[in-house]
Coordinates of C-alpha atoms and ligand atoms in Angstrom, one line a residue:
M1121 CA -29.4 -28.0 32.2
Y1122 CA -26.6 -30.4 33.3
L1123 CA -26.2 -31.2 37.0
C1124 CA -24.2 -34.0 38.4
P1125 CA -25.2 -35.5 40.8
Q1126 CA -28.9 -34.7 40.2
P1127 CA -30.5 -32.7 43.0
K1128 CA -33.4 -34.5 44.8
I1129 CA -35.9 -31.8 44.0
L1130 CA -35.5 -29.3 41.2
E1131 CA -38.4 -27.0 40.2
L1132 CA -37.9 -24.6 37.4
K1133 CA -39.9 -21.4 37.5
K1134 CA -40.9 -18.7 35.1
G1135 CA -38.3 -16.0 34.7
M1136 CA -34.6 -15.4 34.5
L1137 CA -32.2 -13.6 36.9
N1138 CA -29.8 -11.5 34.8
F1139 CA -26.4 -10.2 35.8
P1140 CA -23.3 -9.1 34.0
V1141 CA -21.4 -11.9 32.1
G1142 CA -18.3 -13.0 34.0
E1143 CA -19.7 -11.7 37.3
M1144 CA -21.6 -13.5 40.1
P1145 CA -25.2 -12.8 40.8
K1146 CA -26.2 -11.5 44.2
V1147 CA -25.9 -14.5 46.6
E1148 CA -27.2 -14.6 50.1
K1149 CA -26.3 -17.5 52.4
K1150 CA -28.3 -18.4 55.4
K1151 CA -28.0 -20.9 58.1
T1152 CA -31.4 -22.6 58.5
P1153 CA -31.4 -24.8 61.6
E1154 CA -34.5 -26.8 60.5
L1155 CA -32.6 -28.3 57.6
S1156 CA -30.8 -31.5 58.4
E1157 CA -27.1 -31.3 59.3
K1158 CA -26.4 -34.1 57.0
E1159 CA -25.2 -32.0 54.1
S1160 CA -28.6 -31.0 52.9
Y1161 CA -29.3 -27.5 51.4
R1162 CA -31.9 -25.4 49.6
I1163 CA -31.4 -23.0 46.7
N1164 CA -34.0 -20.3 45.7
I1165 CA -33.4 -18.2 42.6
D1166 CA -35.8 -15.4 41.9
E1167 CA -35.9 -11.7 41.2
N1168 CA -34.2 -11.0 44.5
G1169 CA -31.1 -13.0 43.6
V1170 CA -29.8 -16.4 44.8
L1171 CA -30.5 -17.6 48.3
I1172 CA -28.6 -20.7 49.6
E1173 CA -29.7 -22.3 52.8
G1174 CA -28.0 -25.0 54.9
A1175 CA -28.1 -26.1 58.5
D1176 CA -24.3 -25.4 58.7
E1177 CA -21.2 -24.6 56.7
K1178 CA -21.2 -28.0 55.1
G1179 CA -24.8 -27.7 53.8
L1180 CA -23.9 -24.2 52.5
Y1181 CA -20.8 -25.6 50.8
Y1182 CA -22.9 -28.2 48.9
G1183 CA -25.4 -25.5 47.9
E1184 CA -22.5 -23.4 46.6
L1185 CA -21.2 -26.4 44.6
T1186 CA -24.6 -26.8 42.9
L1187 CA -24.6 -23.0 42.2
K1188 CA -21.2 -23.4 40.6
Q1189 CA -22.5 -26.2 38.4
L1190 CA -25.5 -24.0 37.5
M1191 CA -23.2 -21.1 36.6
L1192 CA -21.3 -23.4 34.3
N1193 CA -24.5 -24.0 32.4
Y1194 CA -25.5 -20.3 31.8
R1195 CA -23.9 -17.0 30.8
G1196 CA -25.0 -13.9 32.5
C1197 CA -28.3 -15.3 33.7
L1198 CA -29.8 -18.1 35.8
P1199 CA -33.3 -19.5 35.6
Y1200 CA -35.7 -18.9 38.5
L1201 CA -35.8 -22.2 40.4
Y1202 CA -36.1 -24.1 43.7
I1203 CA -33.8 -26.9 44.7
Y1204 CA -33.9 -29.1 47.8
D1205 CA -31.1 -31.6 48.0
E1206 CA -29.6 -34.1 50.4
P1207 CA -27.4 -37.1 49.9
E1208 CA -28.5 -40.8 50.1
F1209 CA -25.1 -41.9 51.4
A1210 CA -22.9 -40.3 54.1
Y1211 CA -19.8 -42.0 52.6
R1212 CA -19.0 -41.1 49.0
G1213 CA -15.5 -42.2 48.4
F1214 CA -12.7 -42.4 45.8
M1215 CA -9.5 -44.2 46.4
I1216 CA -6.0 -43.5 44.9
D1217 CA -3.1 -46.0 45.0
S1218 CA 0.1 -43.9 45.1
C1219 CA 2.2 -47.0 45.8
R1220 CA 2.5 -48.9 42.5
H1221 CA 3.1 -45.6 40.8
F1222 CA 3.7 -42.4 42.7
F1223 CA 1.6 -39.2 42.1
S1224 CA 2.8 -35.7 43.0
V1225 CA 0.9 -33.5 45.4
D1226 CA -0.2 -31.4 42.5
E1227 CA -1.5 -34.4 40.6
I1228 CA -3.3 -35.6 43.7
K1229 CA -4.9 -32.2 44.1
K1230 CA -6.1 -32.2 40.5
M1231 CA -7.8 -35.6 41.2
I1232 CA -9.3 -34.1 44.3
D1233 CA -10.6 -31.1 42.3
G1234 CA -12.2 -33.4 39.8
A1235 CA -13.9 -35.5 42.6
A1236 CA -14.9 -32.6 44.7
L1237 CA -16.9 -31.0 41.9
F1238 CA -19.2 -34.0 42.0
K1239 CA -19.7 -34.0 45.8
F1240 CA -17.4 -36.9 46.9
N1241 CA -16.6 -36.5 50.5
K1242 CA -14.1 -39.3 51.4
F1243 CA -10.6 -39.6 49.9
H1244 CA -9.1 -43.0 50.7
F1245 CA -5.4 -42.7 50.3
H1246 CA -3.6 -46.1 49.7
L1247 CA -0.1 -45.4 51.0
S1248 CA 1.6 -48.8 51.7
E1249 CA 2.2 -51.7 49.4
D1250 CA 4.5 -54.5 48.3
Q1251 CA 5.9 -52.0 45.7
G1252 CA 6.4 -49.0 47.9
F1253 CA 5.7 -47.3 51.3
R1254 CA 4.9 -43.7 50.6
V1255 CA 5.0 -41.7 53.9
E1256 CA 7.8 -40.0 55.7
M1257 CA 8.2 -41.8 59.1
E1258 CA 10.1 -41.0 62.2
S1259 CA 9.5 -44.0 64.5
Y1260 CA 10.6 -46.5 61.9
P1261 CA 12.6 -44.4 59.4
L1262 CA 13.6 -47.4 57.2
L1263 CA 10.0 -47.7 56.1
T1264 CA 10.7 -44.5 54.1
S1265 CA 14.4 -44.8 53.2
V1266 CA 14.3 -48.4 52.3
G1267 CA 10.5 -49.1 51.8
S1268 CA 9.9 -46.2 49.3
V1269 CA 12.3 -47.3 46.6
R1270 CA 12.0 -50.5 44.5
P1271 CA 14.9 -51.7 42.3
S1272 CA 13.0 -51.8 39.1
S1273 CA 9.5 -52.0 37.6
N1274 CA 8.0 -54.8 35.7
F1275 CA 4.3 -53.9 35.3
G1276 CA 3.7 -55.1 31.8
K1277 CA 4.9 -55.0 28.3
G1278 CA 5.0 -51.2 28.2
E1279 CA 6.9 -50.9 31.5
N1280 CA 10.0 -53.1 32.1
D1281 CA 12.3 -50.6 33.6
N1282 CA 15.5 -51.6 35.3
T1283 CA 16.1 -48.4 37.1
P1284 CA 15.1 -47.8 40.7
Y1285 CA 11.7 -46.2 41.2
G1286 CA 10.8 -44.3 44.4
G1287 CA 8.9 -41.5 46.0
Y1288 CA 7.2 -40.5 49.3
Y1289 CA 5.2 -37.7 50.7
T1290 CA 6.7 -35.6 53.5
K1291 CA 4.4 -35.0 56.5
E1292 CA 4.1 -31.4 55.5
E1293 CA 2.9 -32.4 52.0
L1294 CA 0.3 -34.8 53.5
K1295 CA -0.9 -32.1 55.9
D1296 CA -1.2 -29.8 52.9
I1297 CA -3.4 -32.4 51.1
V1298 CA -5.5 -32.8 54.3
K1299 CA -6.0 -29.1 54.4
Y1300 CA -6.9 -28.9 50.7
C1301 CA -9.5 -31.6 51.3
R1302 CA -10.8 -30.1 54.5
E1303 CA -11.6 -26.9 52.5
R1304 CA -13.7 -29.1 50.2
Y1305 CA -15.4 -31.0 53.1
I1306 CA -13.5 -34.2 52.1
E1307 CA -12.1 -36.5 54.8
V1308 CA -8.7 -38.0 53.9
I1309 CA -8.7 -41.6 55.1
P1310 CA -5.2 -43.1 55.2
E1311 CA -4.6 -46.8 54.6
F1312 CA -1.8 -48.8 56.2
D1313 CA -2.4 -52.2 54.6
F1314 CA -1.4 -55.3 56.7
P1315 CA -0.7 -58.2 57.3
G1316 CA -0.5 -58.8 53.6
H1317 CA 0.8 -56.3 50.9
T1318 CA 3.7 -55.6 53.3
T1319 CA 6.8 -56.4 51.3
A1320 CA 8.0 -52.8 51.6
V1321 CA 7.7 -53.1 55.4
I1322 CA 9.5 -56.4 55.4
S1323 CA 12.2 -55.2 53.1
A1324 CA 12.9 -52.5 55.7
Y1325 CA 12.5 -54.6 58.8
P1326 CA 13.0 -58.3 57.7
E1327 CA 12.8 -59.4 61.3
L1328 CA 9.0 -58.8 61.2
S1329 CA 8.3 -61.5 58.7
C1330 CA 7.9 -65.2 59.7
T1331 CA 11.2 -66.2 58.2
G1332 CA 13.3 -63.1 58.9
E1333 CA 14.7 -63.4 55.4
K1334 CA 15.9 -60.2 53.7
I1335 CA 13.7 -59.6 50.7
E1336 CA 13.4 -56.8 48.1
L1337 CA 10.4 -54.7 47.3
K1338 CA 8.2 -56.2 44.6
T1339 CA 8.5 -54.9 41.0
T1340 CA 5.4 -56.6 39.6
G1341 CA 1.7 -56.6 40.6
G1342 CA 0.3 -59.6 42.4
V1343 CA -0.4 -61.3 45.8
F1344 CA 2.7 -62.4 47.7
K1345 CA 3.3 -64.9 50.4
D1346 CA 5.6 -62.9 52.7
I1347 CA 3.4 -61.1 55.2
L1348 CA 4.0 -59.7 58.6
C1349 CA 4.5 -62.2 61.4
V1350 CA 1.5 -61.9 63.8
G1351 CA 3.2 -64.1 66.4
N1352 CA 6.0 -61.6 66.9
P1353 CA 5.0 -58.9 69.4
E1354 CA 7.3 -56.4 67.6
T1355 CA 4.9 -56.5 64.6
L1356 CA 2.1 -54.9 66.7
K1357 CA 4.6 -52.4 68.0
L1358 CA 5.4 -51.3 64.4
I1359 CA 1.7 -51.2 63.5
Y1360 CA 0.8 -49.0 66.4
A1361 CA 3.7 -46.7 65.7
V1362 CA 2.7 -46.3 62.1
I1363 CA -0.9 -45.7 63.2
D1364 CA 0.2 -43.1 65.8
E1365 CA 2.3 -41.2 63.2
F1366 CA -0.5 -41.4 60.5
C1367 CA -3.0 -40.1 63.1
E1368 CA -0.9 -37.0 63.7
I1369 CA -1.0 -36.3 60.0
F1370 CA -4.6 -37.3 59.2
P1371 CA -7.3 -36.2 61.7
S1372 CA -9.9 -38.4 60.0
K1373 CA -12.7 -40.3 61.8
Y1374 CA -11.9 -43.4 59.7
F1375 CA -8.6 -45.2 59.5
H1376 CA -8.2 -48.0 56.9
I1377 CA -6.2 -51.0 58.1
G1378 CA -6.2 -53.1 54.9
G1379 CA -6.5 -56.8 55.5
D1380 CA -6.9 -58.0 51.9
E1381 CA -5.1 -60.7 50.1
A1382 CA -3.0 -62.2 52.9
P1383 CA -2.0 -65.8 52.1
K1384 CA -1.4 -67.8 55.2
T1385 CA 1.4 -70.0 54.0
C1386 CA 4.0 -68.3 56.1
W1387 CA 1.8 -68.2 59.3
L1388 CA 1.0 -72.0 58.9
N1389 CA 4.8 -72.8 58.9
C1390 CA 5.8 -70.3 61.6
P1391 CA 6.3 -71.5 65.2
K1392 CA 5.6 -68.0 66.6
C1393 CA 2.3 -67.7 64.6
K1394 CA 1.3 -71.2 65.6
A1395 CA 2.0 -70.4 69.3
K1396 CA 0.0 -67.2 69.0
L1397 CA -3.0 -69.1 67.5
E1398 CA -2.9 -71.5 70.4
A1399 CA -2.4 -68.8 73.0
E1400 CA -5.5 -67.0 71.8
G1401 CA -7.6 -70.2 71.7
L1402 CA -8.1 -69.9 68.0
H1403 CA -8.4 -72.6 65.3
T1404 CA -7.6 -71.1 61.9
M1405 CA -5.2 -68.6 60.5
D1406 CA -8.1 -66.6 59.2
E1407 CA -9.3 -66.3 62.8
L1408 CA -5.9 -65.2 63.7
Q1409 CA -6.2 -62.4 61.1
G1410 CA -9.5 -61.5 62.6
W1411 CA -7.9 -61.4 66.0
L1412 CA -5.2 -59.0 64.6
V1413 CA -7.9 -56.7 63.1
N1414 CA -9.8 -56.7 66.3
E1415 CA -6.7 -55.7 68.4
V1416 CA -5.9 -52.9 66.0
A1417 CA -9.6 -51.7 65.8
S1418 CA -9.7 -51.5 69.6
Y1419 CA -6.4 -49.5 69.6
L1420 CA -8.0 -47.1 67.0
K1421 CA -11.1 -46.9 69.1
K1422 CA -9.1 -45.7 72.1
K1423 CA -7.7 -43.0 69.8
G1424 CA -11.3 -42.0 68.8
R1425 CA -11.0 -43.5 65.3
K1426 CA -13.1 -46.0 63.4
A1427 CA -11.4 -48.9 61.6
I1428 CA -12.2 -49.9 58.0
C1429 CA -10.9 -53.2 56.6
W1430 CA -11.2 -55.1 53.3
N1431 CA -13.7 -57.8 53.3
E1432 CA -11.2 -60.8 53.5
S1433 CA -10.9 -59.9 57.2
L1434 CA -14.3 -61.4 57.6
N1435 CA -13.1 -64.9 56.6
G1436 CA -12.3 -66.0 60.2
G1437 CA -15.9 -65.1 61.2
N1438 CA -14.7 -63.4 64.4
L1439 CA -14.6 -59.7 63.7
D1440 CA -15.7 -57.5 66.6
K1441 CA -19.0 -55.8 65.7
D1442 CA -18.0 -52.7 67.7
N1443 CA -15.8 -50.5 65.8
I1444 CA -15.3 -52.0 62.3
T1445 CA -16.6 -51.0 58.9
V1446 CA -16.1 -53.5 56.1
A1447 CA -15.0 -52.4 52.6
Q1448 CA -16.6 -55.0 50.3
W1449 CA -14.5 -55.2 47.1
T1450 CA -14.5 -58.8 45.9
N1451 CA -17.4 -60.0 43.7
K1452 CA -17.9 -62.9 46.1
M1453 CA -20.0 -61.0 48.6
D1454 CA -21.6 -63.7 50.9
K1455 CA -19.7 -62.8 54.0
G1456 CA -20.0 -59.0 53.4
V1457 CA -23.8 -59.5 52.9
E1458 CA -24.0 -61.5 56.1
W1459 CA -22.1 -58.8 58.0
A1460 CA -24.4 -56.1 56.6
N1461 CA -27.5 -58.2 57.3
G1462 CA -26.4 -58.3 61.0
G1463 CA -26.6 -54.5 61.0
N1464 CA -22.9 -53.9 60.7
P1465 CA -21.6 -51.1 58.4
V1466 CA -20.4 -51.8 54.9
I1467 CA -18.9 -49.6 52.2
M1468 CA -19.5 -51.0 48.7
E1469 CA -16.7 -50.9 46.2
K1470 CA -17.4 -54.1 44.3
F1471 CA -14.7 -55.0 41.8
T1472 CA -17.3 -55.3 39.0
P1473 CA -17.9 -52.5 38.1
Y1474 CA -16.3 -50.1 40.6
Y1475 CA -12.6 -50.9 39.9
V1476 CA -11.8 -48.2 37.4
D1477 CA -8.2 -49.3 36.8
Y1478 CA -9.8 -51.9 34.5
P1479 CA -10.6 -50.9 30.9
Y1480 CA -13.9 -49.4 29.9
G1481 CA -14.4 -52.6 27.8
M1482 CA -14.6 -54.5 31.1
H1483 CA -16.3 -52.0 33.4
S1484 CA -18.3 -49.7 31.1
L1485 CA -19.6 -46.3 32.0
K1486 CA -23.2 -47.8 31.8
D1487 CA -22.2 -50.7 34.1
V1488 CA -20.8 -48.3 36.7
Y1489 CA -23.9 -46.1 36.4
M1490 CA -26.3 -49.0 36.8
F1491 CA -24.7 -50.5 39.9
N1492 CA -27.0 -50.2 42.9
P1493 CA -25.1 -50.8 46.1
R1494 CA -28.3 -51.6 48.1
K1495 CA -29.7 -54.0 45.5
V1496 CA -27.0 -56.7 46.1
R1497 CA -28.3 -60.3 46.1
G1498 CA -29.0 -61.5 49.6
L1499 CA -29.2 -58.1 51.3
T1500 CA -32.1 -57.8 53.7
S1501 CA -33.7 -54.4 54.4
L1502 CA -31.4 -54.1 57.5
G1503 CA -28.5 -55.1 55.3
A1504 CA -29.4 -52.4 52.7
A1505 CA -29.6 -49.9 55.5
S1506 CA -26.1 -51.0 56.7
V1507 CA -24.6 -50.0 53.4
K1508 CA -23.1 -46.6 54.5
G1509 CA -21.8 -45.7 51.1
I1510 CA -19.8 -46.4 48.0
E1511 CA -16.2 -46.1 46.9
S1512 CA -14.4 -46.4 43.6
P1513 CA -10.6 -47.2 43.6
I1514 CA -8.0 -46.5 41.0
W1515 CA -5.2 -49.0 41.5
T1516 CA -2.0 -48.0 39.7
E1517 CA -0.1 -51.1 38.6
Y1518 CA -1.0 -50.2 35.0
V1519 CA -1.6 -46.5 35.6
R1520 CA 1.8 -44.7 35.4
D1521 CA 0.8 -41.1 34.9
F1522 CA -1.8 -38.5 35.6
E1523 CA -3.2 -38.6 32.1
K1524 CA -4.0 -42.3 32.3
M1525 CA -5.4 -41.9 35.8
S1526 CA -7.7 -39.1 34.7
Y1527 CA -8.8 -41.1 31.6
M1528 CA -9.7 -44.2 33.7
C1529 CA -11.6 -42.2 36.4
F1530 CA -13.5 -39.7 34.3
P1531 CA -16.3 -40.0 33.5
R1532 CA -16.8 -43.2 35.4
W1533 CA -16.4 -41.3 38.7
L1534 CA -19.3 -39.1 37.7
A1535 CA -21.5 -42.3 37.6
V1536 CA -20.2 -43.3 41.0
A1537 CA -20.9 -39.8 42.3
E1538 CA -24.4 -39.9 41.0
T1539 CA -25.0 -43.2 42.9
G1540 CA -23.2 -41.9 46.0
W1541 CA -25.5 -38.9 46.2
N1542 CA -28.8 -40.4 44.9
G1543 CA -28.5 -44.1 45.8
A1544 CA -29.5 -45.1 42.3
N1545 CA -30.1 -43.5 38.9
P1546 CA -32.8 -40.8 39.3
K1547 CA -33.2 -39.4 35.8
G1548 CA -32.0 -42.3 33.7
Y1549 CA -28.9 -43.1 31.8
Q1550 CA -29.6 -41.1 28.7
S1551 CA -29.9 -37.9 30.7
F1552 CA -26.7 -38.8 32.7
L1553 CA -24.8 -39.3 29.4
K1554 CA -25.5 -35.8 28.4
S1555 CA -24.2 -34.5 31.8
A1556 CA -21.1 -36.7 31.4
E1557 CA -20.4 -35.1 28.0
F1558 CA -20.9 -31.6 29.4
Y1559 CA -18.6 -32.2 32.5
C1560 CA -15.9 -34.0 30.5
D1561 CA -15.4 -30.7 28.7
I1562 CA -15.3 -28.8 32.0
L1563 CA -12.8 -31.3 33.4
K1564 CA -10.6 -30.8 30.3
G1565 CA -10.6 -27.1 31.2
L1566 CA -9.3 -28.1 34.7
G1567 CA -6.4 -30.0 33.1
H1568 CA -8.0 -33.4 33.1
T1569 CA -7.9 -36.0 30.3
P1570 CA -11.2 -37.8 30.5
A1571 CA -12.0 -40.7 28.2
P1572 CA -13.5 -39.8 24.9
K1573 CA -17.2 -40.7 24.4
S1574 CA -16.3 -43.4 21.9
D1575 CA -14.5 -45.4 24.7
W1576 CA -17.3 -45.2 27.4
N1577 CA -19.4 -48.1 26.2
V1578 CA -17.8 -50.1 23.5
A1579 CA -19.3 -52.8 21.3
P1580 CA -19.2 -56.4 22.6
H1581 CA -16.4 -57.6 20.3
T1582 CA -14.3 -54.6 21.5
R1583 CA -15.1 -55.4 25.1
L1584 CA -13.7 -58.8 24.6
N1585 CA -10.6 -57.4 22.8
E1586 CA -10.0 -54.8 25.6
T1587 CA -10.4 -57.5 28.3
V1588 CA -8.0 -60.0 26.7
G1589 CA -5.6 -57.1 25.8
F1590 CA -5.6 -55.9 29.4
F1591 CA -4.6 -59.3 30.8
T1592 CA -2.1 -60.2 28.1
N1593 CA -0.4 -56.8 28.5
F1594 CA 0.9 -57.6 31.9
V1595 CA 1.6 -61.3 31.6
T1596 CA 5.3 -60.9 31.2
P1597 CA 8.0 -63.6 31.5
T1598 CA 8.9 -62.2 35.0
L1599 CA 5.3 -62.6 36.2
I1600 CA 5.0 -66.1 34.8
K1601 CA 8.3 -67.1 36.4
D1602 CA 7.2 -65.7 39.8
F1603 CA 3.8 -67.4 39.5
F1604 CA 5.3 -70.8 39.0
K1605 CA 7.9 -70.3 41.7
K1606 CA 7.5 -72.9 44.5
D1607 CA 5.7 -71.6 47.5
K1608 CA 4.6 -68.4 45.8
Ligands
LIG35 C1 -7.9 -55.1 46.7 O1 -8.2 -54.9 45.6 N1 -7.0 -56.1 47.0 C2 -8.5 -54.5 47.9
LIG36 ZN1 5.0 -65.8 62.0

């Protein structure tokens, strides 16, 4: 029988429960207070029918999900069995970037359906970028009207399109996604990424950059020098306004405030940023970014929310330990490990192998399956305990449509789900592979386009070809020109 993720304890018993094909067996649900409230559940199947127990609705929901998977395995019968199950990690996340390319509400819901089946419980929604800001805004309306449309797209040989590209979600659409997720016990965590990756914000409000120059949204992928000016008090005003509006839409415990890839060239040359550095008694621009993150994290705390930031925000060495969870994405992990070893929370989404926008030839299904987020070099036992979970992002510079997104994520997200629920690989890779085959067929029935088995783990020479091919595909004349521009 194929279950994904594997339950902690599964005991098959002698006998089968029969019921008419196409119908449900008799199912009793019971709240059992002695079970942990942390998503655990029990299932008993015997001659009396199916009994699902959970401490609360959430536990019952996960029991029902497992029953759903069992039902997919059998027709008109279920084996007598006992299951006890609980997750290893409280945070089991997937991330979608709807900025580089925009995905409709229906496409997002289909991705949620796919992830929900495997017990993911956090949907990190990446909504602001250099190439597009994707939320309807009232307080700063130009973020939407100007910031959501780029003049063209130059993401690689297959996409050099000189027509404007845009899209945003209305508040009603986002609330609908939140409701859809709530019904599946998935928390939607919005991301407003700053101070870097803010070209869309600056294109709408140029006065918030260090130079005040009017710039256009970016049309290629990359890391860009124009970032929000931290020495300008108006910048914090905009950040707080965006957070306020996002918080009205997303009632999540966590709020992601970005903080990755923010070159300090502009800050180092800006009188306002230099004055701010001095006024706060700081010494480096990385510390100034840490100061910004701390300010915003304490604003979020007053609103009852917890901040998540990308690991580069640790570079200044001055993050508050109070209300901040670090999302570790870079392969260089020394500061993230140190943070975790100090007993501070970390979400692991290490580039290699969890970035599923990269080809299977680079991050194979087996590599994803084998990654153990608590067995990272340098982690102490306290550090390992501080890893609160995992997350796998799909960035979309080179993912233009739903079919490609589904192909890149599935079945790799099944491997991530297995680790998220069980910590590591409980039954071994060969057994997982069979489950992956089984559920790829199920996913196809749900309108997904998972990668065929032949692509999951390719031979070494094909790995090299795919890796080289991936990088040469997006090195276009525009990107080379941009790269060598002075003061990039
Ligand atoms: C990231 O990939 N820049 C978080
Ligand atoms: Zn500045």
